[in-house]
Tab-separated table of C-alpha atoms in Angstrom:
chain	number	residue	atom	x	y	z
M	1	MET	CA	-70.514	-133.939	-31.389
M	2	THR	CA	-70.523	-130.791	-29.339
M	3	VAL	CA	-70.310	-127.431	-31.106
M	4	SER	CA	-68.596	-124.711	-29.153
M	5	PHE	CA	-69.923	-121.201	-28.931
M	6	GLU	CA	-67.072	-119.851	-31.048
M	7	GLU	CA	-67.802	-122.373	-33.826
M	8	TYR	CA	-71.484	-121.621	-33.662
M	9	ALA	CA	-70.802	-117.878	-33.846
M	10	ALA	CA	-68.446	-118.374	-36.820
M	11	LEU	CA	-71.062	-120.486	-38.594
M	12	ALA	CA	-73.718	-117.878	-37.898
M	13	ARG	CA	-71.452	-115.139	-39.285
M	14	GLN	CA	-70.752	-117.229	-42.374
M	15	LEU	CA	-74.451	-117.827	-42.975
M	16	SER	CA	-75.199	-114.149	-42.412
M	17	ALA	CA	-72.504	-113.145	-44.897
M	18	GLN	CA	-73.869	-115.592	-47.457
M	19	HIS	CA	-77.369	-114.257	-46.888
M	20	ARG	CA	-76.212	-110.663	-47.371
M	21	ALA	CA	-74.280	-111.645	-50.482
M	22	GLY	CA	-77.384	-113.320	-51.855
M	23	GLU	CA	-79.485	-110.261	-51.133
M	24	GLN	CA	-76.923	-108.003	-52.780
M	25	HIS	CA	-76.797	-110.264	-55.832
M	26	ALA	CA	-80.591	-110.331	-56.038
M	27	ALA	CA	-80.742	-106.538	-55.722
M	28	ALA	CA	-78.083	-106.114	-58.418
M	29	GLU	CA	-79.899	-108.532	-60.722
M	30	SER	CA	-83.181	-106.711	-60.130
M	31	ALA	CA	-81.543	-103.367	-60.906
M	32	ARG	CA	-79.987	-104.822	-64.057
M	33	ARG	CA	-83.363	-106.107	-65.216
M	34	ARG	CA	-84.975	-102.728	-64.547
M	35	ASP	CA	-82.245	-101.024	-66.570
M	36	LEU	CA	-82.728	-103.492	-69.426
M	37	HIS	CA	-86.498	-102.968	-69.446
M	38	ALA	CA	-86.023	-99.187	-69.410
M	39	ALA	CA	-83.570	-99.439	-72.324
M	40	VAL	CA	-86.017	-101.627	-74.262
M	41	ASP	CA	-88.849	-99.150	-73.698
M	42	TYR	CA	-86.635	-96.250	-74.786
M	43	LEU	CA	-85.556	-98.070	-77.952
M	44	GLN	CA	-89.159	-98.979	-78.690
M	45	GLN	CA	-90.157	-95.318	-78.453
M	46	ARG	CA	-87.289	-94.312	-80.728
M	47	LEU	CA	-88.157	-96.949	-83.315
M	48	THR	CA	-91.808	-95.898	-83.242
M	49	ALA	CA	-90.850	-92.255	-83.779
M	50	GLN	CA	-88.491	-93.252	-86.597
M	51	GLY	CA	-91.233	-95.259	-88.278
M	52	GLN	CA	-93.642	-92.340	-88.106
M	53	ARG	CA	-91.028	-89.972	-89.515
M	54	LEU	CA	-90.264	-92.367	-92.370
M	55	ASP	CA	-93.980	-92.533	-93.155
M	56	GLN	CA	-94.062	-88.735	-93.341
M	57	LEU	CA	-91.052	-88.706	-95.655
M	58	GLY	CA	-92.652	-91.356	-97.845
M	59	ARG	CA	-95.890	-89.413	-98.118
M	60	ALA	CA	-93.957	-86.228	-98.880
M	61	ILE	CA	-92.163	-87.780	-101.852
M	62	GLY	CA	-95.254	-89.647	-103.027
M	63	VAL	CA	-94.320	-93.191	-102.020
M	64	ASP	CA	-97.251	-95.370	-101.006
M	65	GLN	CA	-96.651	-97.048	-97.683
M	66	PRO	CA	-97.774	-100.691	-97.508
M	67	ALA	CA	-99.961	-101.696	-94.630
M	68	PRO	CA	-97.761	-103.096	-91.847
M	69	ALA	CA	-98.209	-106.765	-91.070
M	70	PRO	CA	-99.404	-107.566	-87.544
M	71	PRO	CA	-96.463	-108.500	-85.324
M	72	PRO	CA	-96.278	-112.116	-84.144
M	73	PRO	CA	-97.129	-112.757	-80.510
M	74	PRO	CA	-93.971	-112.588	-78.380
M	75	THR	CA	-92.855	-115.930	-77.043
M	76	ALA	CA	-90.163	-116.138	-74.441
M	77	PRO	CA	-87.547	-118.895	-74.769
M	78	GLY	CA	-88.751	-122.026	-73.113
M	79	THR	CA	-92.439	-121.007	-73.110
M	80	GLY	CA	-95.288	-120.929	-75.588
M	81	ASP	CA	-96.792	-123.739	-77.585
M	82	GLY	CA	-93.527	-125.519	-78.210
M	83	GLU	CA	-93.387	-124.879	-81.927
M	84	THR	CA	-90.707	-122.194	-81.774
M	85	ALA	CA	-88.947	-122.974	-78.532
M	86	GLY	CA	-87.542	-126.400	-79.393
M	87	ALA	CA	-87.420	-129.210	-76.921
M	88	ALA	CA	-87.376	-126.811	-74.007
M	89	GLY	CA	-90.679	-125.345	-75.108
M	90	ALA	CA	-92.604	-128.621	-75.024
M	91	PRO	CA	-90.933	-131.243	-72.873
M	92	GLY	CA	-92.316	-134.708	-73.280
M	93	ARG	CA	-93.647	-134.205	-76.826
M	94	ALA	CA	-92.186	-136.633	-79.294
M	95	GLU	CA	-92.697	-134.447	-82.349
M	96	VAL	CA	-90.702	-131.522	-80.931
M	97	GLY	CA	-87.003	-131.738	-80.334
M	98	ALA	CA	-83.784	-129.800	-80.408
M	99	TYR	CA	-83.211	-130.910	-84.024
M	100	PRO	CA	-85.640	-131.340	-86.931
M	101	GLN	CA	-87.060	-134.791	-87.443
M	102	LEU	CA	-85.411	-136.269	-90.522
M	103	ALA	CA	-85.493	-139.622	-92.185
M	104	ALA	CA	-83.105	-142.250	-91.000
M	105	GLY	CA	-80.921	-141.921	-94.069
M	106	GLU	CA	-80.662	-138.134	-93.705
M	107	ALA	CA	-80.068	-137.956	-89.991
M	108	ARG	CA	-76.474	-139.106	-90.274
M	109	LEU	CA	-75.651	-136.240	-92.640
M	110	ALA	CA	-77.777	-133.503	-91.112
M	111	LEU	CA	-77.250	-133.702	-87.365
M	112	PRO	CA	-74.137	-131.857	-86.133
M	113	THR	CA	-72.028	-134.096	-83.964
M	114	ALA	CA	-68.915	-133.655	-81.934
M	115	VAL	CA	-66.477	-136.512	-81.530
M	116	SER	CA	-65.710	-137.314	-77.923
M	117	PRO	CA	-62.325	-138.611	-76.801
M	118	ALA	CA	-63.855	-142.077	-76.575
M	119	GLY	CA	-64.831	-141.904	-80.222
M	120	GLY	CA	-68.604	-141.759	-79.713
M	121	GLY	CA	-70.680	-139.199	-81.586
M	122	VAL	CA	-72.746	-136.884	-79.389
M	123	PRO	CA	-74.935	-133.935	-80.406
M	124	ALA	CA	-73.066	-130.643	-80.576
M	125	GLN	CA	-73.772	-128.060	-77.912
M	126	ARG	CA	-76.257	-125.332	-78.638
M	127	ALA	CA	-75.102	-121.769	-79.169
M	128	ALA	CA	-74.806	-119.764	-76.006
M	129	ALA	CA	-77.616	-117.333	-75.269
M	130	ALA	CA	-76.950	-113.774	-76.400
M	131	ASP	CA	-76.221	-111.167	-73.762
M	132	PRO	CA	-79.236	-108.783	-73.574
M	133	ALA	CA	-76.996	-105.829	-72.735
M	134	VAL	CA	-74.837	-106.437	-75.817
M	135	GLU	CA	-77.892	-106.841	-78.053
M	136	LEU	CA	-79.423	-103.632	-76.699
M	137	GLU	CA	-76.183	-101.761	-77.304
M	138	LEU	CA	-76.115	-102.990	-80.907
M	139	ALA	CA	-79.747	-101.969	-81.326
M	140	ARG	CA	-78.971	-98.527	-79.897
M	141	ARG	CA	-76.099	-98.052	-82.340
M	142	MET	CA	-78.348	-99.057	-85.228
M	143	ALA	CA	-80.995	-96.603	-84.042
M	144	ASP	CA	-78.353	-93.857	-83.897
M	145	GLU	CA	-77.297	-94.717	-87.442
M	146	ALA	CA	-80.924	-94.653	-88.566
M	147	ASP	CA	-81.359	-91.212	-86.964
M	148	ARG	CA	-78.300	-89.934	-88.799
M	149	HIS	CA	-79.545	-91.195	-92.155
M	150	GLY	CA	-83.018	-89.850	-91.397
M	151	GLN	CA	-81.620	-86.386	-90.726
M	152	GLN	CA	-79.719	-86.505	-94.007
M	153	ALA	CA	-82.887	-87.542	-95.818
M	154	GLU	CA	-84.805	-84.660	-94.237
M	155	LEU	CA	-82.123	-82.185	-95.304
M	156	LEU	CA	-82.327	-83.506	-98.858
M	157	ALA	CA	-86.117	-83.389	-98.766
M	158	GLN	CA	-85.978	-79.722	-97.764
M	159	ARG	CA	-84.186	-78.883	-101.015
M	160	PRO	CA	-86.021	-78.499	-104.309
M	161	ALA	CA	-85.182	-80.620	-107.312
M	162	LEU	CA	-84.270	-77.552	-109.396
M	163	LEU	CA	-80.966	-75.917	-108.389
M	164	PRO	CA	-81.059	-77.356	-104.854
M	165	THR	CA	-78.010	-75.467	-103.546
M	166	TRP	CA	-79.201	-72.050	-104.710
M	167	SER	CA	-81.161	-69.555	-102.661
M	168	PRO	CA	-84.842	-69.024	-103.542
M	169	LEU	CA	-84.112	-65.559	-104.960
M	170	ALA	CA	-81.221	-66.734	-107.120
M	171	ARG	CA	-83.278	-69.691	-108.328
M	172	ALA	CA	-86.175	-67.442	-109.299
M	173	VAL	CA	-83.865	-65.037	-111.163
M	174	ALA	CA	-82.273	-67.935	-113.049
M	175	VAL	CA	-85.629	-69.459	-113.985
M	176	TYR	CA	-87.236	-66.215	-115.175
M	177	THR	CA	-84.086	-65.256	-117.055
M	178	GLY	CA	-83.963	-68.653	-118.750
M	179	CYS	CA	-87.614	-68.429	-119.760
M	180	GLY	CA	-87.043	-64.903	-121.058
M	181	ALA	CA	-84.041	-66.100	-123.083
M	182	ALA	CA	-86.146	-68.896	-124.581
M	183	ALA	CA	-88.779	-66.302	-125.502
M	184	GLY	CA	-85.998	-64.217	-127.041
M	185	VAL	CA	-85.197	-67.086	-129.392
M	186	LEU	CA	-88.843	-67.092	-130.454
M	187	VAL	CA	-88.566	-63.329	-131.043
M	188	LEU	CA	-85.727	-63.915	-133.489
M	189	MET	CA	-87.817	-66.530	-135.278
M	190	LEU	CA	-90.708	-64.068	-135.542
M	191	VAL	CA	-88.372	-61.381	-136.877
M	192	LEU	CA	-87.112	-63.747	-139.549
M	193	ALA	CA	-90.711	-64.682	-140.393
M	194	SER	CA	-91.566	-60.985	-140.624
M	195	GLY	CA	-88.664	-60.456	-142.989
M	196	VAL	CA	-90.084	-62.959	-145.471
M	197	GLY	CA	-93.607	-61.602	-145.125
M	198	LEU	CA	-95.172	-64.339	-142.986
M	199	VAL	CA	-95.834	-62.030	-140.015
M	200	ASP	CA	-96.929	-58.406	-140.293
M	201	GLY	CA	-95.478	-55.583	-138.228
M	202	PHE	CA	-98.426	-55.244	-135.815
M	203	THR	CA	-98.392	-58.928	-134.935
M	204	LEU	CA	-94.631	-58.829	-134.466
M	205	GLY	CA	-94.857	-55.838	-132.138
M	206	ALA	CA	-97.684	-57.387	-130.128
M	207	TRP	CA	-95.733	-60.586	-129.561
M	208	ILE	CA	-92.550	-58.722	-128.677
M	209	CYS	CA	-94.141	-56.259	-126.269
M	210	ALA	CA	-96.781	-58.448	-124.593
M	211	GLY	CA	-97.276	-61.985	-125.882
M	212	LEU	CA	-93.857	-63.575	-125.486
M	213	PRO	CA	-92.991	-61.774	-122.209
M	214	ALA	CA	-96.266	-63.035	-120.719
M	215	VAL	CA	-95.568	-66.572	-121.949
M	216	ALA	CA	-92.067	-66.436	-120.440
M	217	PHE	CA	-93.433	-65.118	-117.142
M	218	PHE	CA	-96.072	-67.817	-116.772
M	219	GLY	CA	-93.574	-70.439	-117.876
M	220	GLY	CA	-91.166	-69.426	-115.114
M	221	TYR	CA	-94.030	-69.303	-112.614
M	222	LEU	CA	-95.044	-72.864	-113.451
M	223	VAL	CA	-91.453	-74.154	-113.398
M	224	LEU	CA	-90.864	-72.704	-109.931
M	225	GLY	CA	-94.110	-74.201	-108.688
M	226	ARG	CA	-93.331	-77.650	-110.073
M	227	TRP	CA	-89.586	-78.130	-109.553
M	228	GLY	CA	-88.693	-75.261	-107.231
M	229	ARG	CA	-90.755	-76.418	-104.258
M	230	PRO	CA	-89.089	-78.625	-101.627
M	231	ALA	CA	-90.924	-81.817	-100.745
M	232	MET	CA	-90.862	-81.238	-96.970
M	233	VAL	CA	-91.734	-77.530	-96.896
M	234	ALA	CA	-95.344	-76.747	-96.102
M	235	GLY	CA	-97.069	-74.237	-98.306
M	236	THR	CA	-95.758	-72.575	-101.442
M	237	PRO	CA	-92.279	-71.017	-101.504
M	238	PRO	CA	-91.951	-67.429	-102.774
M	239	ARG	CA	-91.906	-67.105	-106.548
M	240	TYR	CA	-91.048	-63.373	-106.659
M	241	LEU	CA	-93.795	-62.412	-109.090
M	242	PRO	CA	-92.899	-58.683	-109.490
M	243	LEU	CA	-89.260	-59.568	-110.111
M	244	GLY	CA	-90.200	-62.272	-112.610
M	245	PHE	CA	-92.592	-59.936	-114.413
M	246	LEU	CA	-89.881	-57.270	-114.673
M	247	ILE	CA	-87.242	-59.723	-115.908
M	248	CYS	CA	-89.451	-61.294	-118.576
M	249	PHE	CA	-90.779	-57.966	-119.872
M	250	LEU	CA	-87.221	-56.656	-120.121
M	251	VAL	CA	-85.379	-59.656	-121.533
M	252	VAL	CA	-87.646	-60.171	-124.552
M	253	PRO	CA	-87.524	-56.564	-125.845
M	254	MET	CA	-83.799	-56.518	-125.107
M	255	ALA	CA	-83.371	-59.598	-127.282
M	256	TYR	CA	-85.145	-57.781	-130.122
M	257	CYS	CA	-82.971	-54.708	-129.631
M	258	ALA	CA	-79.859	-56.876	-129.581
M	259	TYR	CA	-80.949	-58.430	-132.871
M	260	LEU	CA	-81.434	-54.997	-134.454
M	261	LEU	CA	-78.017	-53.855	-133.283
M	262	MET	CA	-76.435	-57.019	-134.625
M	263	VAL	CA	-78.066	-56.552	-138.018
M	264	ARG	CA	-76.938	-52.913	-138.241
M	265	GLY	CA	-73.442	-53.921	-137.168
M	266	LEU	CA	-73.227	-56.495	-139.923
M	267	ARG	CA	-74.338	-53.935	-142.489
């Protein structure tokens, strides 16, 4: 059979086109693999950073972090020792197959089968392999969701347990005022005790002018240090000591004066 020059040229062009198409496909597949590896590395870095940040949050709130278990050695599908890859992982080994080895009486119930048109039972097809691009996109969305929840947790950790939505100044004023009011209640109790002769006038005056205001001041100082400090803020937040001292040493005598005015008003 004689091949003409035109037929030979057409065949050569066809082979050249197929060769170029193959090269283009190989280049596209190589680029896709590079993109997948870059996405995997980026996700790995994000997950590592998220794990470190979660450890910091756990230490900040006093949660002990368990020691991480060593990761299992990665085994690609179809490779390895054959214990996790099924029949494809260890061809020729009788103890490894696509389905678990069961007793003869259990095999009929356990093995999935698909009925062919001829009526013969054949093993069902395996699930199709997952698309790496789809799995990476799902992993990226989960990482984004984890970042969002992590940011919310950090915002919550930057707020103190006591009056979290208040400013530090307003919180300090409220705490010192509350401690001064509690000391004012004790002043009224001392006044009643003085009225029945259990406390003399000097002791009453000392507690009103110095003792109870100092107790209220140190009480507010300790409350702000214990419940007014955010978990994620380094150092000690301001406690406004001059302001607290002024509030406590004014509220307690004012409570005593208010009691005297109330008694005179009732008379």
